[in-house]
Amino acid sequence: MGRLIAIIAPIAILVVVGGFGVGTVIAMKPVPEKSDEPRPGLNVFAEQVRTGDLTVTVDAQGEVRPKREIVVAPQIAGRVTYVSPDFIDGGFIKRGQVLVRVEPADYELTVVRAKSVVASAEQGLAREVAEAELAQQDLDNLGLTDVSPLARREPQLAEARAALEAAKAQLAEAELSLARTAVVAPFDGRVRERSVDIGQFVSPGQSLGNIFATDVVEVALPLKDADLGLLGLPIAFAASDKAPGPKVVFSAVVGGKPRTWTGEVVRTGAAINSQTRQINVFAELKDPYGAGADDGAPMAPGLFVTASIEGEVVKDVLIAPRAALRGQNSLYLGDTKEGKLSIRPVEVVYTNQDGAYFRGGAEPGELAIVSPIQAAFDGMSITVLERMPDGTVKTHGEAKKKPADTEAVADASTKDGTEGGAQ
């Protein structure tokens, strides 16, 4: 028994002493301080929401075409005796200029014959007038009043007058055919192509070439119904002095350089395309080879251009970067006081590469977030960074210590300093 106690007693003493030591160590372990600072949020860049006026623009593309283009063709037959040196591919022509002349000899002879017929008809009419006067004198001498028109030679006189009118008509026709031996330009323009030369026999209606007017060119721009609504254009639109069409800026690369020309919308198409469900809007540029040219570069027919059509001006809308708009109508904003993400619905008016234009959901001066955020949710912790005009970056919503923590730190520093001084 005494031996068993001798074995157990040391073990019990060791357990008691060890337990007391562990308890003492645990009791003396310092309590970790709890930090009241918020966890730092995701760093995101943002730009301020501002107000302004919106000028809606709609972009479209189309091919430049002359407003007037015709096929040059003679109205008579004959052999070509003259072709204007300006009547060549790319040549400039003037209104009234003779382009092609057909041999006139046959038509000159026809005019001579027609004049002879007119002279004979005039002689016949004079003879009938004289005979009608003699017949009337004879009737008066005989005292006859109730006689037939034939006795007064009225039908013969009417026939002579009709013969003279027919002869004059034949002369006018012959002179008209003679005048048509010269094919003249009906407007100022340019020659697209020529298909005739001297010595060639031509027939009425045969193509001699193509010319187009250079006073106006037009571009057909296909637009959707929604685009027409943005521009404020009805389907049956026609420009007038009281209701001018929207301004259009055409652009293309000509000669390796970007060029621009300014025109206007003059009308809309008569019907909607059944296949594309679009309607053509026609824009014109005046004097494309003169005052309308860009530093001498004309907006020539056949050129493919991009057109930017200016629509109505919307006053006082909110403007944010395009990247701040998420989905169709959600805007990401940064709450700089709380350091939180705020997702708000907005009424989108228009968007383009320059920004998103909307109403409601935000106030001017708030920060719209442009950085991409994955798995975003309302109230998400963020740190908003704003790039200032001078290039520096301003951090909003940085974590700040509470006043109590600041005082505690100050007290501790004072105590340490005092103790250090005592030592």
Coordinates of C-alpha atoms in Angstrom, one line a residue:
M1 CA 0.0 0.0 0.0
G2 CA 2.7 2.4 1.0
R3 CA 4.6 1.6 -2.3
L4 CA 1.5 2.3 -4.4
I5 CA 1.1 5.7 -2.7
A6 CA 4.7 6.4 -3.3
I7 CA 4.1 5.9 -7.1
I8 CA 0.8 7.8 -7.4
A9 CA 1.8 10.8 -5.3
P10 CA 4.5 12.2 -7.6
I11 CA 2.2 11.8 -10.7
A12 CA -0.6 13.6 -9.0
I13 CA 1.8 16.5 -8.0
L14 CA 3.0 16.8 -11.6
V15 CA -0.6 16.9 -12.9
V16 CA -1.6 19.6 -10.4
V17 CA 1.5 21.7 -11.1
G18 CA 1.1 21.3 -14.9
G19 CA -2.5 22.3 -14.8
F20 CA -1.8 25.3 -12.7
G21 CA 1.0 26.4 -15.1
V22 CA -1.2 26.0 -18.2
G23 CA -4.0 28.0 -16.5
T24 CA -1.5 30.7 -15.5
V25 CA -0.2 31.0 -19.1
I26 CA -3.7 31.2 -20.6
A27 CA -4.7 33.8 -18.0
M28 CA -1.7 35.9 -18.9
K29 CA -2.2 35.7 -22.7
P30 CA -3.0 39.2 -24.1
V31 CA -6.4 39.7 -25.6
P32 CA -6.1 40.5 -29.4
E33 CA -7.3 44.0 -30.3
K34 CA -10.4 44.1 -32.6
S35 CA -10.0 46.4 -35.6
D36 CA -13.0 48.6 -36.4
E37 CA -11.6 49.5 -39.9
P38 CA -13.7 48.2 -42.8
R39 CA -12.2 45.7 -45.1
P40 CA -10.8 47.4 -48.2
G41 CA -13.1 47.1 -51.2
L42 CA -12.4 46.5 -54.9
N43 CA -10.6 49.4 -56.5
V44 CA -12.7 50.8 -59.4
F45 CA -12.3 53.8 -61.6
A46 CA -15.2 56.2 -62.0
E47 CA -16.2 59.5 -63.8
Q48 CA -18.6 62.1 -62.8
V49 CA -22.2 62.3 -64.1
R50 CA -22.9 65.6 -65.9
T51 CA -25.7 67.3 -67.6
G52 CA -25.9 68.6 -71.2
D53 CA -27.8 68.8 -74.4
L54 CA -27.9 65.8 -76.7
T55 CA -27.8 66.1 -80.5
V56 CA -28.9 62.8 -81.8
T57 CA -27.0 61.5 -84.8
V58 CA -27.8 58.5 -87.0
D59 CA -25.1 56.9 -89.2
A60 CA -25.8 55.2 -92.5
Q61 CA -24.0 54.3 -95.7
G62 CA -24.9 54.7 -99.4
E63 CA -23.6 55.3 -102.9
V64 CA -23.4 58.7 -104.5
R65 CA -25.6 59.1 -107.6
P66 CA -26.3 62.1 -109.8
K67 CA -29.8 63.5 -109.4
R68 CA -30.1 63.8 -113.2
E69 CA -28.5 61.4 -115.7
I70 CA -29.5 60.8 -119.3
V71 CA -28.7 58.7 -122.3
V72 CA -27.6 61.0 -125.2
A73 CA -29.6 59.9 -128.3
P74 CA -30.5 61.5 -131.7
Q75 CA -34.1 62.1 -132.7
I76 CA -33.3 61.6 -136.4
A77 CA -31.2 59.3 -138.6
G78 CA -28.1 60.2 -140.4
R79 CA -24.3 60.0 -140.6
V80 CA -22.3 61.7 -137.8
T81 CA -20.2 64.6 -139.1
Y82 CA -19.1 66.2 -135.9
V83 CA -18.3 65.1 -132.3
S84 CA -17.4 67.7 -129.7
P85 CA -13.9 67.4 -128.2
D86 CA -15.5 67.7 -124.8
F87 CA -17.8 64.8 -125.5
I88 CA -15.3 62.2 -124.1
D89 CA -15.3 60.0 -121.0
G90 CA -14.9 62.4 -118.0
G91 CA -15.3 65.5 -120.1
F92 CA -17.0 68.7 -118.8
I93 CA -19.9 70.0 -120.8
K94 CA -22.1 73.1 -120.8
R95 CA -25.8 73.6 -121.3
G96 CA -26.6 74.2 -125.0
Q97 CA -23.2 72.9 -126.2
V98 CA -23.4 70.8 -129.4
L99 CA -22.2 67.3 -128.6
V100 CA -22.8 65.5 -131.9
R101 CA -23.9 66.8 -135.3
V102 CA -25.6 64.6 -137.9
E103 CA -25.2 65.4 -141.6
P104 CA -27.8 68.1 -142.4
A105 CA -27.9 68.0 -146.2
D106 CA -31.0 65.8 -146.6
Y107 CA -32.9 67.9 -144.0
E108 CA -31.9 71.2 -145.7
L109 CA -33.4 69.9 -148.9
T110 CA -36.6 68.9 -147.1
V111 CA -36.8 72.5 -145.8
V112 CA -36.5 73.9 -149.3
R113 CA -39.2 71.6 -150.6
A114 CA -41.5 72.5 -147.7
K115 CA -41.0 76.3 -148.4
S116 CA -42.0 75.7 -152.0
V117 CA -45.2 74.0 -150.9
V118 CA -46.0 76.9 -148.6
A119 CA -45.5 79.4 -151.4
S120 CA -47.9 77.4 -153.7
A121 CA -50.4 77.2 -150.9
E122 CA -50.2 80.9 -150.3
Q123 CA -50.8 81.6 -154.0
G124 CA -53.8 79.2 -154.1
L125 CA -55.3 81.0 -151.1
A126 CA -54.8 84.4 -152.7
R127 CA -56.5 83.2 -155.8
E128 CA -59.5 81.7 -153.9
V129 CA -59.8 85.0 -151.9
A130 CA -60.0 87.0 -155.2
E131 CA -62.5 84.6 -156.7
A132 CA -64.7 84.7 -153.6
E133 CA -64.8 88.5 -153.8
L134 CA -65.8 88.4 -157.5
A135 CA -68.6 85.8 -156.7
Q136 CA -69.9 88.0 -154.0
Q137 CA -70.0 91.1 -156.3
D138 CA -71.9 89.1 -158.9
L139 CA -74.5 88.0 -156.4
D140 CA -74.9 91.6 -155.2
N141 CA -75.4 92.8 -158.8
L142 CA -78.1 90.2 -159.4
G143 CA -79.7 91.1 -156.0
L144 CA -79.5 87.5 -154.8
T145 CA -79.3 87.0 -151.1
D146 CA -80.5 83.5 -150.4
V147 CA -77.8 81.5 -152.1
S148 CA -75.7 78.5 -151.1
P149 CA -72.3 78.8 -149.5
L150 CA -70.9 77.1 -152.6
A151 CA -72.1 80.0 -154.7
R152 CA -70.1 82.3 -152.4
R153 CA -67.1 79.9 -152.8
E154 CA -66.8 79.6 -149.0
P155 CA -65.8 75.8 -149.1
Q156 CA -63.1 76.5 -151.7
L157 CA -61.7 79.4 -149.5
A158 CA -61.6 77.2 -146.4
E159 CA -59.8 74.4 -148.4
A160 CA -57.2 76.9 -149.6
R161 CA -56.6 78.1 -146.0
A162 CA -56.3 74.5 -144.7
A163 CA -53.8 73.7 -147.5
L164 CA -51.7 76.7 -146.5
E165 CA -51.7 75.6 -142.8
A166 CA -50.7 72.1 -143.8
A167 CA -47.8 73.4 -145.9
K168 CA -46.6 75.6 -143.0
A169 CA -46.8 72.6 -140.7
Q170 CA -44.6 70.6 -143.1
L171 CA -42.2 73.4 -143.2
A172 CA -42.0 73.6 -139.4
E173 CA -41.5 69.8 -139.2
A174 CA -38.7 70.0 -141.8
E175 CA -37.0 72.9 -139.9
L176 CA -37.4 71.0 -136.6
S177 CA -35.7 67.9 -138.2
L178 CA -32.9 70.2 -139.5
A179 CA -32.4 71.6 -136.0
R180 CA -32.3 68.1 -134.5
T181 CA -29.2 67.3 -136.6
A182 CA -27.4 69.0 -133.7
V183 CA -27.5 67.0 -130.4
V184 CA -27.0 69.5 -127.6
A185 CA -26.4 69.2 -123.8
P186 CA -29.5 70.0 -121.8
F187 CA -27.5 70.9 -118.6
D188 CA -24.1 71.6 -117.3
G189 CA -22.5 68.3 -116.4
R190 CA -19.9 65.6 -117.1
V191 CA -19.7 62.7 -119.6
R192 CA -19.8 59.3 -118.0
E193 CA -19.1 57.5 -121.3
R194 CA -19.3 58.0 -125.1
S195 CA -20.2 55.4 -127.7
V196 CA -20.2 57.2 -131.1
D197 CA -17.6 58.7 -133.5
I198 CA -17.4 60.6 -136.7
G199 CA -18.7 58.7 -139.8
Q200 CA -21.0 56.4 -137.8
F201 CA -24.6 56.1 -139.0
V202 CA -27.0 56.6 -136.2
S203 CA -30.7 55.9 -135.9
P204 CA -33.4 57.7 -133.8
G205 CA -33.1 56.7 -130.1
Q206 CA -29.7 55.1 -130.5
S207 CA -27.4 55.6 -127.5
L208 CA -24.5 58.0 -128.2
G209 CA -23.3 58.1 -124.6
N210 CA -24.2 59.0 -121.0
I211 CA -24.0 62.4 -119.3
F212 CA -25.0 63.5 -115.8
A213 CA -25.6 66.9 -114.2
T214 CA -23.1 68.3 -111.7
D215 CA -25.4 70.7 -109.9
V216 CA -26.7 68.2 -107.4
V217 CA -25.8 64.6 -106.3
E218 CA -27.8 62.5 -103.9
V219 CA -27.3 59.5 -101.7
A220 CA -30.0 57.0 -100.7
L221 CA -29.5 56.1 -97.0
P222 CA -31.5 53.1 -95.7
L223 CA -32.7 53.6 -92.2
K224 CA -34.8 51.7 -89.7
D225 CA -38.1 53.0 -88.3
A226 CA -36.4 53.6 -84.9
D227 CA -33.8 55.8 -86.6
L228 CA -36.5 57.9 -88.3
G229 CA -38.0 58.4 -84.8
L230 CA -34.6 59.6 -83.4
L231 CA -34.3 62.1 -86.3
G232 CA -37.9 63.2 -86.0
L233 CA -38.7 62.4 -89.6
P234 CA -42.1 61.2 -90.8
I235 CA -42.3 58.6 -93.6
A236 CA -43.8 61.2 -96.0
F237 CA -41.2 63.9 -95.5
A238 CA -40.3 66.5 -98.1
A239 CA -38.0 69.4 -97.2
S240 CA -39.2 73.0 -97.7
D241 CA -38.2 76.5 -96.7
K242 CA -40.4 76.3 -93.6
A243 CA -39.4 72.7 -92.7
P244 CA -35.8 72.1 -93.9
G245 CA -34.3 68.7 -93.7
P246 CA -31.6 67.6 -91.1
K247 CA -28.0 68.3 -91.8
V248 CA -25.9 65.4 -93.2
V249 CA -22.1 65.1 -93.0
F250 CA -20.7 62.7 -95.6
S251 CA -17.3 61.2 -95.3
A252 CA -15.1 58.9 -97.4
V253 CA -11.4 58.4 -98.3
V254 CA -10.5 60.0 -101.6
G255 CA -7.0 60.0 -102.9
G256 CA -5.7 58.4 -99.7
K257 CA -7.1 61.2 -97.6
P258 CA -10.2 61.4 -95.5
R259 CA -12.7 63.9 -96.9
T260 CA -16.0 65.3 -95.7
W261 CA -18.9 67.1 -97.4
T262 CA -22.0 68.7 -95.9
G263 CA -25.5 68.2 -97.3
E264 CA -29.0 67.9 -96.1
V265 CA -31.9 65.4 -96.2
V266 CA -34.5 66.5 -98.8
R267 CA -37.1 63.6 -98.7
T268 CA -37.9 60.1 -97.6
G269 CA -38.8 57.2 -99.8
A270 CA -42.4 56.4 -100.9
A271 CA -42.5 52.9 -99.4
I272 CA -40.8 50.6 -96.9
N273 CA -38.6 47.8 -98.4
S274 CA -40.5 44.6 -97.8
Q275 CA -37.3 42.5 -97.5
T276 CA -35.1 44.7 -95.2
R277 CA -38.0 46.6 -93.5
Q278 CA -36.1 49.8 -94.0
I279 CA -36.9 53.0 -95.8
N280 CA -34.6 55.2 -97.8
V281 CA -33.8 58.7 -96.8
F282 CA -32.5 60.8 -99.6
A283 CA -29.7 63.4 -98.9
E284 CA -28.4 65.9 -101.4
L285 CA -25.1 67.8 -101.9
K286 CA -25.2 70.9 -104.1
D287 CA -22.4 71.7 -106.5
P288 CA -20.2 68.7 -105.6
Y289 CA -17.5 69.7 -108.1
G290 CA -17.5 73.4 -107.0
A291 CA -18.5 75.0 -103.7
G292 CA -19.5 71.7 -102.2
A293 CA -16.1 70.0 -102.8
D294 CA -13.7 69.4 -99.9
D295 CA -10.5 71.2 -100.8
G296 CA -11.0 70.5 -104.5
A297 CA -12.0 66.8 -103.9
P298 CA -15.6 66.3 -105.3
M299 CA -18.1 63.9 -103.9
A300 CA -18.3 62.1 -107.3
P301 CA -21.0 59.7 -108.4
G302 CA -20.2 56.1 -107.7
L303 CA -18.3 57.0 -104.4
F304 CA -19.4 54.9 -101.4
V305 CA -19.8 57.3 -98.4
T306 CA -20.7 57.2 -94.7
A307 CA -23.3 59.7 -93.7
S308 CA -23.9 61.1 -90.2
I309 CA -27.4 62.6 -90.0
E310 CA -28.1 65.1 -87.2
G311 CA -31.4 64.7 -85.5
E312 CA -33.3 66.7 -82.9
V313 CA -31.6 68.4 -79.9
V314 CA -32.7 66.9 -76.5
K315 CA -32.2 69.5 -73.7
D316 CA -30.9 68.8 -70.2
V317 CA -30.1 65.1 -70.1
L318 CA -27.7 63.3 -67.8
I319 CA -24.5 62.1 -69.4
A320 CA -22.3 59.3 -68.2
P321 CA -19.5 57.2 -69.8
R322 CA -20.9 54.4 -72.0
A323 CA -19.0 51.8 -70.0
A324 CA -21.0 52.8 -66.9
L325 CA -24.2 51.6 -68.4
R326 CA -24.7 47.9 -67.7
G327 CA -27.3 45.9 -69.5
Q328 CA -30.0 48.0 -71.1
N329 CA -30.9 50.4 -68.3
S330 CA -28.8 49.8 -65.2
L331 CA -26.1 52.3 -64.1
Y332 CA -23.3 51.5 -61.7
L333 CA -22.6 54.3 -59.2
G334 CA -20.1 54.6 -56.4
D335 CA -21.2 55.7 -52.9
T336 CA -18.1 57.5 -51.8
K337 CA -19.3 58.0 -48.2
E338 CA -20.1 54.4 -47.5
G339 CA -17.7 52.9 -50.0
K340 CA -20.5 50.8 -51.6
L341 CA -21.7 50.0 -55.1
S342 CA -25.1 51.4 -56.0
I343 CA -27.0 49.8 -59.0
R344 CA -29.8 52.0 -60.2
P345 CA -32.3 51.8 -63.1
V346 CA -32.3 54.8 -65.5
E347 CA -34.3 55.9 -68.5
V348 CA -31.9 55.6 -71.4
V349 CA -32.5 58.2 -74.1
Y350 CA -29.6 57.4 -76.5
T351 CA -26.1 55.8 -76.4
N352 CA -23.1 56.1 -78.7
Q353 CA -19.3 55.8 -78.4
D354 CA -19.2 59.2 -76.6
G355 CA -21.4 58.2 -73.7
A356 CA -24.8 57.2 -72.4
Y357 CA -27.6 59.8 -72.3
F358 CA -30.4 59.2 -69.8
R359 CA -32.9 60.6 -67.3
G360 CA -33.4 59.8 -63.6
G361 CA -31.5 57.5 -61.4
A362 CA -28.6 59.8 -60.7
E363 CA -27.6 63.3 -59.9
P364 CA -25.0 65.5 -61.5
G365 CA -21.6 65.1 -59.8
E366 CA -22.2 61.4 -58.7
L367 CA -19.5 59.0 -59.8
A368 CA -20.4 56.5 -62.5
I369 CA -18.2 53.4 -62.4
V370 CA -16.4 52.5 -65.7
S371 CA -14.3 49.6 -64.5
P372 CA -15.6 46.0 -65.2
I373 CA -16.9 44.3 -62.1
Q374 CA -17.6 40.6 -61.9
A375 CA -20.6 39.3 -59.9
A376 CA -21.6 42.8 -58.9
F377 CA -24.4 43.3 -56.4
D378 CA -26.0 46.4 -54.8
G379 CA -24.0 47.3 -51.6
M380 CA -20.8 45.7 -52.7
S381 CA -17.7 47.2 -51.0
I382 CA -15.6 49.2 -53.4
T383 CA -12.9 51.9 -53.3
V384 CA -13.7 54.6 -55.9
L385 CA -10.8 56.1 -57.9
E386 CA -11.3 59.2 -59.9
R387 CA -8.8 60.4 -62.5
M388 CA -8.6 64.2 -62.2
P389 CA -8.0 66.6 -65.2
D390 CA -4.4 67.1 -64.3
G391 CA -3.7 63.3 -64.5
T392 CA -3.7 62.5 -60.8
V393 CA -5.9 59.9 -59.3
K394 CA -8.1 60.8 -56.3
T395 CA -9.2 58.0 -54.0
H396 CA -12.7 58.3 -52.5
G397 CA -14.0 56.5 -49.4
E398 CA -10.6 55.6 -47.8
A399 CA -10.9 53.7 -44.5
K400 CA -10.8 56.1 -41.5
K401 CA -10.2 55.2 -37.8
K402 CA -12.9 55.9 -35.3
P403 CA -12.4 58.8 -32.8
A404 CA -12.3 56.3 -29.8
D405 CA -9.5 54.4 -31.5
T406 CA -7.6 57.6 -32.2
E407 CA -7.9 58.7 -28.6
A408 CA -6.7 55.3 -27.4
V409 CA -3.7 55.4 -29.6
A410 CA -2.9 58.9 -28.5
D411 CA -3.2 57.9 -24.8
A412 CA -1.0 54.9 -25.3
S413 CA 1.6 57.1 -27.0
T414 CA 1.5 59.6 -24.1
K415 CA 1.8 56.8 -21.6
D416 CA 4.7 55.2 -23.4
G417 CA 6.4 58.6 -23.6
T418 CA 5.9 59.3 -19.9
E419 CA 7.2 56.0 -18.9
G420 CA 10.1 56.3 -21.2
G421 CA 10.8 59.7 -19.6
A422 CA 10.6 58.3 -16.1
Q423 CA 13.1 55.6 -17.0

